[in-house]
XYZ file of C-alpha atoms in Angstrom:
669
model
C 12.084 73.116 127.615
C 10.933 76.209 125.709
C 11.246 75.994 121.932
C 11.661 79.446 120.396
C 11.281 80.765 116.887
C 14.961 80.619 116.034
C 15.434 77.076 117.282
C 12.439 75.808 115.300
C 13.668 77.596 112.190
C 17.099 76.051 112.746
C 15.541 72.612 113.022
C 13.384 73.083 109.924
C 16.177 74.463 107.788
C 19.136 72.332 108.890
C 17.807 68.763 109.149
C 17.541 67.006 105.826
C 14.570 64.629 105.810
C 16.141 62.294 103.270
C 19.523 61.801 104.972
C 18.618 62.131 108.651
C 18.800 58.710 110.325
C 19.431 59.496 113.974
C 17.161 58.601 116.874
C 17.268 62.050 118.425
C 17.953 65.673 117.583
C 20.044 68.318 119.345
C 18.451 71.654 120.234
C 20.613 74.179 122.140
C 23.142 71.453 122.859
C 20.539 69.122 124.395
C 19.434 65.853 122.812
C 15.827 64.744 122.635
C 13.906 62.102 120.709
C 11.792 63.204 117.789
C 8.682 62.157 119.693
C 9.747 64.422 122.576
C 10.449 67.248 120.138
C 6.964 66.788 118.658
C 5.420 67.155 122.106
C 7.467 70.290 122.818
C 6.367 71.827 119.531
C 2.780 71.101 120.511
C 3.256 72.809 123.875
C 4.855 75.826 122.249
C 1.968 76.101 119.799
C -0.581 75.922 122.591
C 1.193 78.577 124.639
C 1.498 80.896 121.649
C 5.333 80.867 121.654
C 5.134 79.498 118.132
C 2.749 80.750 115.490
C 0.494 78.130 113.921
C 2.438 78.402 110.684
C 5.760 77.735 112.442
C 4.324 74.797 114.367
C 2.810 73.280 111.233
C 6.107 73.707 109.355
C 8.023 71.925 112.116
C 5.505 69.102 112.354
C 5.496 68.636 108.583
C 9.272 68.304 108.759
C 8.993 65.730 111.501
C 6.390 63.679 109.681
C 8.656 63.365 106.624
C 11.593 61.968 108.572
C 12.454 58.348 108.012
C 12.706 57.588 111.711
C 9.141 58.820 112.257
C 7.833 56.795 109.332
C 9.526 53.656 110.620
C 8.283 53.997 114.188
C 4.663 53.103 114.896
C 4.896 54.540 118.396
C 6.410 57.808 117.206
C 3.881 58.011 114.391
C 1.079 57.658 116.906
C 2.624 60.364 119.098
C 2.945 62.639 116.096
C -0.728 62.173 115.197
C -1.780 63.128 118.689
C 0.496 66.182 118.728
C -0.903 67.332 115.386
C -4.336 66.979 116.907
C -3.210 69.067 119.882
C -1.907 71.813 117.620
C -5.117 71.677 115.591
C -7.251 71.985 118.733
C -5.346 75.147 119.636
C -6.481 76.688 116.370
C -10.187 75.872 116.703
C -12.890 78.501 117.321
C -13.402 77.721 121.017
C -9.841 78.611 121.926
C -8.929 80.907 119.121
C -10.431 84.026 120.703
C -7.890 83.812 123.523
C -4.873 83.347 121.279
C -2.392 86.067 120.435
C -3.354 86.009 116.768
C -7.086 85.779 117.241
C -8.011 88.054 114.329
C -6.212 85.943 111.749
C -7.366 82.660 113.268
C -10.907 83.808 113.807
C -11.048 84.617 110.123
C -9.848 81.099 109.344
C -12.380 79.576 111.745
C -15.189 81.677 110.302
C -14.284 80.580 106.790
C -14.277 76.929 107.891
C -17.677 77.366 109.519
C -19.055 78.964 106.358
C -17.448 76.215 104.281
C -18.993 73.529 106.491
C -22.443 75.087 106.328
C -22.447 75.584 102.559
C -20.870 72.141 102.010
C -23.599 70.394 103.974
C -26.334 72.246 102.111
C -24.743 71.424 98.751
C -24.308 67.764 99.728
C -28.022 67.263 100.364
C -30.110 67.951 97.226
C -33.662 69.226 97.486
C -35.008 65.717 96.826
C -33.366 64.387 100.015
C -34.098 67.265 102.385
C -37.478 65.941 103.469
C -36.443 62.279 103.638
C -34.743 60.883 106.747
C -32.597 58.286 104.994
C -31.762 60.589 102.119
C -30.553 63.181 104.628
C -28.572 60.648 106.673
C -26.950 59.086 103.614
C -25.898 62.369 101.996
C -24.522 63.807 105.249
C -22.476 60.698 105.984
C -21.066 60.621 102.463
C -20.138 64.294 102.781
C -18.276 63.617 106.034
C -16.526 60.605 104.470
C -15.381 62.792 101.567
C -13.618 65.153 104.004
C -11.094 62.315 104.421
C -10.589 61.791 100.682
C -7.120 63.354 100.570
C -6.107 62.306 104.084
C -3.468 59.657 104.653
C -3.771 56.644 106.910
C -1.415 56.934 109.916
C 1.641 54.710 109.600
C 1.693 51.303 111.248
C -2.062 50.774 111.406
C -3.921 47.471 111.147
C -7.538 46.514 110.481
C -9.450 43.279 110.954
C -12.046 41.962 108.496
C -14.317 39.596 110.421
C -16.690 37.544 108.284
C -19.348 35.053 109.243
C -20.096 32.499 106.529
C -23.719 31.479 106.876
C -24.813 30.513 103.376
C -21.929 29.467 101.172
C -19.122 31.032 99.212
C -20.912 34.341 98.564
C -20.304 35.410 102.160
C -16.606 34.655 101.775
C -16.454 36.608 98.521
C -17.646 39.700 100.372
C -14.526 39.451 102.525
C -12.366 38.727 99.474
C -13.612 41.804 97.633
C -13.127 43.944 100.740
C -9.516 42.818 101.129
C -8.699 43.192 97.437
C -10.225 46.678 97.234
C -8.389 47.927 100.324
C -5.034 46.340 99.430
C -5.233 47.914 95.973
C -5.699 51.337 97.569
C -3.522 50.818 100.666
C -0.863 48.200 99.782
C 1.024 48.725 103.052
C -2.024 48.458 105.320
C -1.919 45.404 107.570
C -5.172 43.447 107.173
C -6.133 40.435 109.285
C -9.063 38.230 108.247
C -11.011 36.486 111.012
C -13.473 33.737 110.053
C -16.578 32.092 111.449
C -18.197 29.310 109.369
C -21.596 27.643 109.410
C -21.879 25.478 106.278
C -18.290 25.156 104.999
C -15.278 23.480 106.554
C -12.979 26.048 108.141
C -9.967 24.754 106.178
C -11.897 25.131 102.907
C -13.021 28.658 103.806
C -9.469 29.703 104.689
C -8.137 28.191 101.457
C -10.811 30.005 99.417
C -9.958 33.428 100.850
C -6.207 32.857 100.650
C -6.524 31.766 97.028
C -8.733 34.686 95.972
C -6.554 37.307 97.735
C -3.064 36.008 96.949
C -2.532 38.516 94.136
C -3.432 41.427 96.414
C -0.346 40.989 98.575
C -2.211 39.702 101.636
C 0.058 37.215 103.469
C -1.522 33.758 103.741
C -0.873 33.807 107.494
C -3.217 36.782 107.863
C -6.298 34.605 107.185
C -7.325 32.570 110.221
C -10.198 31.121 112.206
C -11.679 33.572 114.711
C -10.063 31.698 117.610
C -6.667 31.218 115.948
C -5.518 34.836 115.695
C -1.674 34.850 115.636
C -0.150 35.938 118.944
C 2.135 38.415 117.185
C -0.655 40.070 115.153
C -1.014 43.817 115.618
C -3.991 45.140 117.498
C -6.414 46.512 114.907
C -7.415 50.138 114.893
C -10.631 49.145 113.138
C -12.832 46.058 112.672
C -15.063 45.545 109.634
C -17.828 43.072 110.508
C -19.679 41.332 107.669
C -22.155 40.297 106.441
C -24.364 39.718 109.485
C -24.776 41.611 112.733
C -25.115 38.254 114.477
C -21.353 37.604 114.165
C -21.150 36.123 117.631
C -17.392 36.304 117.957
C -16.964 39.773 116.474
C -18.231 41.584 119.560
C -15.951 39.483 121.717
C -12.983 40.322 119.497
C -13.910 43.978 119.468
C -13.774 44.174 123.257
C -10.709 41.991 123.631
C -8.061 44.604 122.838
C -6.212 47.086 125.027
C -7.574 49.982 122.981
C -11.051 49.212 121.558
C -10.907 49.643 117.769
C -13.368 51.556 115.641
C -16.155 49.354 114.279
C -17.942 49.302 110.922
C -20.837 46.947 110.206
C -21.362 45.920 106.574
C -24.480 43.753 106.546
C -26.058 41.934 103.613
C -27.180 44.284 100.862
C -30.525 45.794 101.819
C -30.444 44.639 105.439
C -30.516 46.779 108.556
C -30.901 50.471 109.192
C -29.111 53.472 107.687
C -25.315 53.260 107.235
C -25.225 49.637 108.455
C -25.409 47.680 105.196
C -24.554 47.584 101.548
C -27.192 48.056 98.880
C -28.850 50.701 96.730
C -30.845 52.527 99.384
C -30.486 56.237 100.012
C -28.531 55.526 103.223
C -26.813 52.310 102.064
C -23.051 52.000 101.698
C -23.239 50.721 98.110
C -22.299 47.482 96.355
C -19.017 45.989 95.233
C -18.334 46.682 91.571
C -15.733 44.957 89.434
C -13.325 47.270 87.624
C -12.648 44.544 85.042
C -16.224 44.921 83.807
C -17.216 48.557 84.313
C -15.865 49.603 80.906
C -18.441 47.342 79.213
C -21.765 48.752 78.040
C -22.884 45.609 76.178
C -21.832 41.969 76.276
C -22.266 39.316 73.625
C -21.367 35.694 73.025
C -17.640 35.374 72.392
C -16.117 32.011 71.620
C -12.700 33.596 72.011
C -13.553 34.735 75.541
C -14.865 31.268 76.403
C -11.658 29.719 75.072
C -9.721 31.648 77.736
C -11.505 29.989 80.667
C -9.278 28.389 83.301
C -11.561 25.348 83.515
C -10.732 23.529 80.296
C -13.529 21.062 80.917
C -16.173 23.802 81.104
C -14.595 25.537 78.108
C -14.686 22.380 75.979
C -18.267 21.541 76.976
C -19.419 24.983 75.871
C -17.508 25.122 72.570
C -18.513 21.504 71.791
C -15.771 20.945 69.223
C -16.332 24.249 67.401
C -13.658 26.850 66.836
C -14.150 30.055 68.876
C -15.096 31.891 65.676
C -17.634 29.287 64.585
C -19.152 29.163 68.060
C -19.661 32.953 68.119
C -21.335 32.789 64.712
C -23.726 29.910 65.461
C -24.560 30.030 69.190
C -25.988 32.319 71.828
C -24.612 31.710 75.331
C -26.574 32.663 78.457
C -25.105 32.499 81.952
C -27.286 31.847 84.996
C -26.264 31.636 88.639
C -29.158 30.828 90.971
C -30.125 28.427 93.754
C -33.838 27.731 93.118
C -35.917 26.094 90.351
C -38.607 28.740 89.720
C -36.283 31.611 88.735
C -34.266 29.190 86.563
C -37.384 28.046 84.697
C -38.720 31.596 84.256
C -35.363 32.809 82.936
C -35.096 29.981 80.405
C -38.653 30.418 79.092
C -38.196 34.180 78.728
C -34.978 33.727 76.749
C -36.475 30.982 74.566
C -39.465 33.184 73.760
C -37.296 36.252 73.168
C -35.280 34.312 70.562
C -38.294 32.897 68.684
C -37.182 34.503 65.407
C -33.434 33.957 65.884
C -31.863 30.966 64.132
C -28.850 30.565 66.439
C -28.584 27.628 68.831
C -29.168 28.518 72.491
C -26.817 27.436 75.301
C -27.518 27.909 79.006
C -24.599 27.525 81.419
C -26.545 26.978 84.646
C -27.322 24.702 87.587
C -29.652 21.756 87.034
C -29.886 20.724 90.697
C -29.123 21.883 94.208
C -29.036 20.411 97.681
C -28.407 23.002 100.368
C -30.425 24.052 103.425
C -33.683 25.445 102.015
C -33.084 24.336 98.414
C -33.424 20.751 97.174
C -34.401 20.411 93.525
C -33.391 18.978 90.175
C -34.209 19.230 86.476
C -35.716 16.165 84.806
C -36.168 15.622 81.075
C -38.591 13.152 79.481
C -40.518 12.846 76.232
C -42.892 15.642 77.325
C -40.336 18.320 78.142
C -38.215 19.734 80.961
C -39.527 19.456 84.518
C -38.257 21.476 87.473
C -38.788 19.268 90.536
C -38.764 20.547 94.113
C -37.659 17.747 96.444
C -37.696 19.773 99.652
C -38.884 17.682 102.594
C -38.462 14.490 100.583
C -41.588 15.078 98.498
C -41.039 15.569 94.786
C -43.365 18.055 93.102
C -43.186 19.898 89.818
C -42.935 23.662 90.313
C -42.528 24.622 86.669
C -41.887 23.064 83.312
C -40.821 23.842 79.752
C -42.977 21.746 77.453
C -41.826 20.434 74.112
C -44.780 22.313 72.596
C -43.283 25.586 73.836
C -39.909 24.618 72.399
C -41.460 23.662 69.059
C -43.380 26.953 68.860
C -40.114 28.832 69.294
C -38.094 26.942 66.676
C -36.240 24.436 68.877
C -35.976 20.874 67.572
C -33.478 19.271 69.961
C -32.628 19.397 73.679
C -29.349 18.286 75.229
C -28.404 18.301 78.919
C -24.751 17.967 79.898
C -24.219 17.825 83.640
C -21.638 16.916 86.237
C -22.196 13.735 88.245
C -22.668 14.619 91.925
C -23.104 12.849 95.231
C -24.402 13.980 98.594
C -21.634 14.626 101.088
C -22.102 15.303 104.787
C -19.539 17.511 106.469
C -19.114 18.509 110.091
C -18.484 22.155 110.958
C -17.486 23.554 114.320
C -19.607 26.376 115.721
C -18.104 29.323 117.650
C -19.448 27.906 120.913
C -17.530 24.670 120.380
C -20.505 22.564 119.324
C -20.558 20.799 115.966
C -23.171 20.714 113.215
C -23.639 18.444 110.221
C -24.292 19.978 106.804
C -25.123 18.083 103.605
C -24.211 19.330 100.149
C -23.998 18.044 96.597
C -20.367 17.730 95.509
C -18.966 16.742 92.104
C -17.507 13.285 91.635
C -13.983 13.614 90.240
C -11.943 11.589 87.783
C -8.353 10.631 88.531
C -7.122 13.631 86.514
C -9.142 16.067 88.660
C -11.875 16.740 86.086
C -15.519 16.117 86.938
C -17.293 12.929 85.961
C -20.317 13.538 83.735
C -23.753 11.973 83.830
C -24.797 9.917 80.838
C -25.786 11.927 77.794
C -29.348 13.277 77.842
C -30.649 14.133 74.376
C -34.215 14.477 73.129
C -35.666 15.414 69.759
C -38.667 17.707 70.046
C -41.684 15.933 68.469
C -43.125 17.736 65.469
C -40.311 20.299 65.270
C -38.632 20.974 61.915
C -35.422 19.020 61.345
C -33.466 22.216 60.724
C -34.555 23.831 63.979
C -32.359 25.126 66.786
C -30.618 23.060 69.456
C -31.112 23.967 73.110
C -28.232 22.890 75.365
C -28.092 23.101 79.162
C -24.545 22.844 80.485
C -24.072 22.289 84.229
C -20.370 22.213 85.065
C -20.385 23.905 88.461
C -18.368 24.740 90.456
C -15.959 26.800 88.390
C -13.262 29.265 89.530
C -14.468 32.803 90.161
C -12.243 33.979 87.304
C -14.347 31.808 84.976
C -17.551 33.286 86.372
C -16.174 36.663 85.320
C -15.342 35.302 81.863
C -18.900 34.067 81.424
C -20.380 37.361 82.617
C -18.268 39.232 80.090
C -18.548 36.847 77.126
C -22.224 35.827 77.163
C -25.423 37.554 76.025
C -26.586 40.653 77.980
C -29.456 38.761 79.667
C -28.442 36.845 82.802
C -29.918 35.300 85.950
C -28.295 36.183 89.277
C -28.853 35.722 92.991
C -27.695 37.307 96.239
C -25.175 40.122 96.549
C -21.931 39.406 94.750
C -23.339 38.187 91.424
C -25.554 41.285 91.364
C -22.482 43.516 91.674
C -20.772 41.691 88.834
C -23.826 41.823 86.581
C -24.448 45.528 87.112
C -20.733 46.251 86.597
C -21.164 44.963 83.055
C -24.575 46.668 82.669
C -26.268 43.297 82.118
C -30.027 42.884 81.724
C -30.484 40.819 84.853
C -33.191 38.529 86.161
C -32.976 38.355 89.958
C -33.646 35.365 92.195
C -35.207 37.197 95.118
C -34.654 34.906 98.097
C -36.582 35.769 101.285
C -33.535 37.508 102.782
C -33.100 39.572 99.591
C -36.550 41.169 99.446
C -35.267 44.545 100.639
C -32.461 44.565 98.074
C -34.925 43.598 95.334
C -37.131 46.522 96.316
C -34.116 48.851 96.266
C -33.203 47.552 92.798
C -36.626 48.172 91.307
C -37.008 51.471 93.174
C -33.832 52.751 91.556
C -35.125 51.582 88.170
C -38.170 53.779 88.760
C -35.959 56.867 88.845
C -35.047 56.074 85.232
C -38.502 55.124 83.938
C -41.637 53.916 85.803
C -42.278 51.331 83.080
C -38.732 50.068 83.463
C -39.431 49.547 87.175
C -42.418 47.362 86.271
C -40.245 45.276 83.923
C -37.575 44.798 86.580
C -40.162 43.720 89.155
C -41.447 41.066 86.728
C -37.862 39.810 86.313
C -37.579 39.109 90.060
C -38.769 35.731 91.309
C -38.533 33.262 94.191
C -41.668 31.129 94.135
C -44.393 31.150 91.515
C -44.045 31.435 87.774
C -42.675 34.399 85.847
C -44.764 36.133 83.196
C -42.234 35.045 80.601
C -44.205 36.246 77.571
C -44.452 39.783 78.941
C -40.771 39.750 79.904
C -39.725 38.465 76.462
C -41.728 41.219 74.799
C -40.016 43.854 76.973
C -36.552 42.418 76.266
C -37.187 42.631 72.525
C -37.819 46.364 72.919
C -34.472 48.229 72.450
C -35.501 50.759 75.118
C -35.302 48.045 77.797
C -31.691 47.315 76.944
C -30.952 51.062 76.898
C -32.529 51.373 80.355
C -30.360 48.569 81.731
C -27.266 50.309 80.360
C -28.325 53.557 82.038
C -29.062 51.625 85.227
C -25.577 50.111 85.248
C -23.959 53.506 84.756
C -26.046 55.024 87.561
C -25.118 52.289 90.048
C -21.445 52.525 89.113
C -21.456 56.284 89.646
C -23.468 56.480 92.873
C -23.071 53.162 94.750
C -19.395 52.112 94.674
C -18.854 50.226 97.954
C -15.123 49.791 97.321
C -14.610 53.564 97.200
C -16.842 54.048 100.234
C -14.863 51.534 102.290
C -11.616 53.322 101.402
C -13.054 56.509 102.903
C -14.508 54.661 105.897
C -11.151 53.053 106.702
C -9.375 56.410 106.499
C -12.027 57.957 108.700
C -11.890 55.111 111.207
C -8.109 54.870 111.537
C -7.583 58.624 111.778
C -10.309 58.758 114.415
C -8.598 55.910 116.287
C -5.248 57.724 116.431
C -6.432 61.318 116.717
C -8.588 62.190 119.759
C -9.790 65.523 118.378
C -11.059 63.945 115.176
C -12.768 61.230 117.194
C -14.453 63.832 119.418
C -15.950 65.743 116.471
C -16.976 62.565 114.645
C -18.801 61.381 117.753
C -20.822 64.610 117.727
C -21.708 64.078 114.063
C -22.590 60.409 114.616
C -24.768 61.342 117.583
C -26.820 63.593 115.299
C -27.162 61.001 112.506
C -27.982 58.259 115.038
C -30.759 60.430 116.444
C -32.158 60.925 112.939
C -31.950 57.178 112.340
C -33.884 56.407 115.533
C -36.557 58.936 114.632
C -36.824 57.402 111.163
C -37.205 53.865 112.518
C -39.867 55.003 114.992
C -41.797 56.756 112.216
C -41.465 53.685 109.957
C -42.749 51.372 112.719
C -45.666 53.690 113.415
C -46.722 53.638 109.759
C -46.589 49.841 109.707
C -48.567 49.590 112.943
C -51.274 51.686 111.273
C -51.486 49.218 108.406
C -49.488 51.261 105.873
C -47.405 49.187 103.441
C -43.819 50.379 103.823
C -41.172 48.973 101.474
C -37.448 49.094 102.099
C -37.121 51.974 99.634
C -40.135 53.922 100.951
C -38.936 57.394 102.032
C -40.049 58.472 105.508
C -40.674 62.248 105.588
C -38.932 64.456 108.141
C -40.821 67.212 109.990
C -40.748 70.665 108.464
C -37.595 72.559 109.421
C -35.679 69.382 110.382
C -33.225 69.770 107.507
C -32.104 73.269 108.475
C -31.953 72.355 112.146
C -29.725 69.376 111.347
C -27.396 71.417 109.146
C -27.051 74.045 111.883
C -26.187 71.410 114.497
C -23.635 69.694 112.236
C -21.879 72.818 110.944
C -19.700 73.337 114.037
C -18.219 69.799 114.327
C -17.801 69.604 110.552
C -15.969 72.945 110.511
C -13.646 71.712 113.254
C -12.964 68.560 111.246
C -12.111 70.684 108.211
C -9.696 72.778 110.257
C -8.095 69.774 111.952
C -7.626 67.770 108.754
C -6.231 70.847 107.000
C -3.529 71.233 109.651
C -2.810 67.503 109.958
C -2.476 66.863 106.264
């Protein structure tokens, strides 16, 4: 059927998008479905019977109609037809069209726009650096989708492999919450693998932490328990490890293979494959509840709002919120290992040598997980951090009573939860089972935690009016209480891993970092970014990172007393918030992925762009390996230089597909 100018104008002018509820439309006395009409409009545009403006007007009308919005199938057809119309307007075909002069002008402008946009997106500092080039180009392409809309009826899957506790699950939680906030109608399915947590506990954790986002509880399931009526995803987000054994199986187990995005641990992997602070990283999760804060301080009122009344009461210790704020300094620490905990405490004690306020640490005093088995002992000599790994107790660090006395502390109290070792059995993806041991709190009948007997020591030789040092171990607490403690404690904090780093930097905290072996790359990215603010600040941050060995606490304390260090941490927080927002990046990536999945032309041009960036990535990895093989020390943040002329060559090769994307997205949206 040939659709002419008058009939299209009649359709555009006479069908009201708000009131139209029919399943088909009559043109010249003949009925056809809206999907069929969309195809006919596409044909007419391709043949030149309709001008591009007329075709776009008709398609815009169609896309607004309720019946098209309600129909996933029709919406998919419409996306493909829009792509077909867009392809007709692209430079390759435009010379043969009946309005080639007008369209060639449009195509030329898009090509010029693409070329200048790419050059503007890559600053001079990144033009000779492989990863800098890759990261800036990919961000520029993502930003082309900023104003685009996700096609109706789409679904994504977030597949997470828990391999080291709740932090892995929180990555999935933050992904879901960020995407549901931006796209409340997007269907999201969460698929889980577990290694050290019971599957039921992992499911309950994610359901509990995402319930306010609008994610249905039934959308969180074990990897092998996907509901039979679940939609096929247009995109899978795989996190935080590329060894998610079931993810590849899931990815290939659908009629139409979905787009795939890997979000590895911060600092892991090559360009565009992980979170972190590298020049080609995807960023870190920030917390919007904290990003308005430039400084934190002890707040008894904030502590009084904690959901865990037991933790709240242990901290306040019978004082009113106002009295607590006036007399105490509260420091929050979240770490797995003894050495960073000891170094953090000694630095804070030394930093407060002239301050008369009592010092409280809310922190772990023991751990028993794979790779970490330690506890804090107190006797009449001081505090001893004991490593019990392998069944052999050895002291790895200590805080002597002499050190406490020298810094004005006359009394030490330790308040800790009573725990017992529990062995749980977890099922692996291959059907085998593994046993995992953990320390778990012993509970009272009312659900609160039992406490160990009171541990209190006077510091020999200290003045009677000296300060009291309290260590409060009331873990675990709800994540909402973690956020309360981040916000309502002193600026200095001890963190570990990925998620606590994002929370600390959201509040511009002065953070010590427990640099576990799998976090070395992220630690290097952290300190490398600090170097862009001040080289001396980079040195301070490197001293504040620890795994084994003892921190230079006196040097750290001296730096923390210097107001410029606090100012640098504030600037650091602002820089990360501005340049490395993973939540925003994932919004763009999901738009890009789902539009690519439903629109063949977009997919075709993106594949050309990704081929170019993948080639750059391979060249960068080869050059990095060659440097290492020659004995050169190459850190995760070490830039690898590109050959002369590579920047311009890359821009020239990308300009055409980027210009076609600009033209296509302009017509589609």
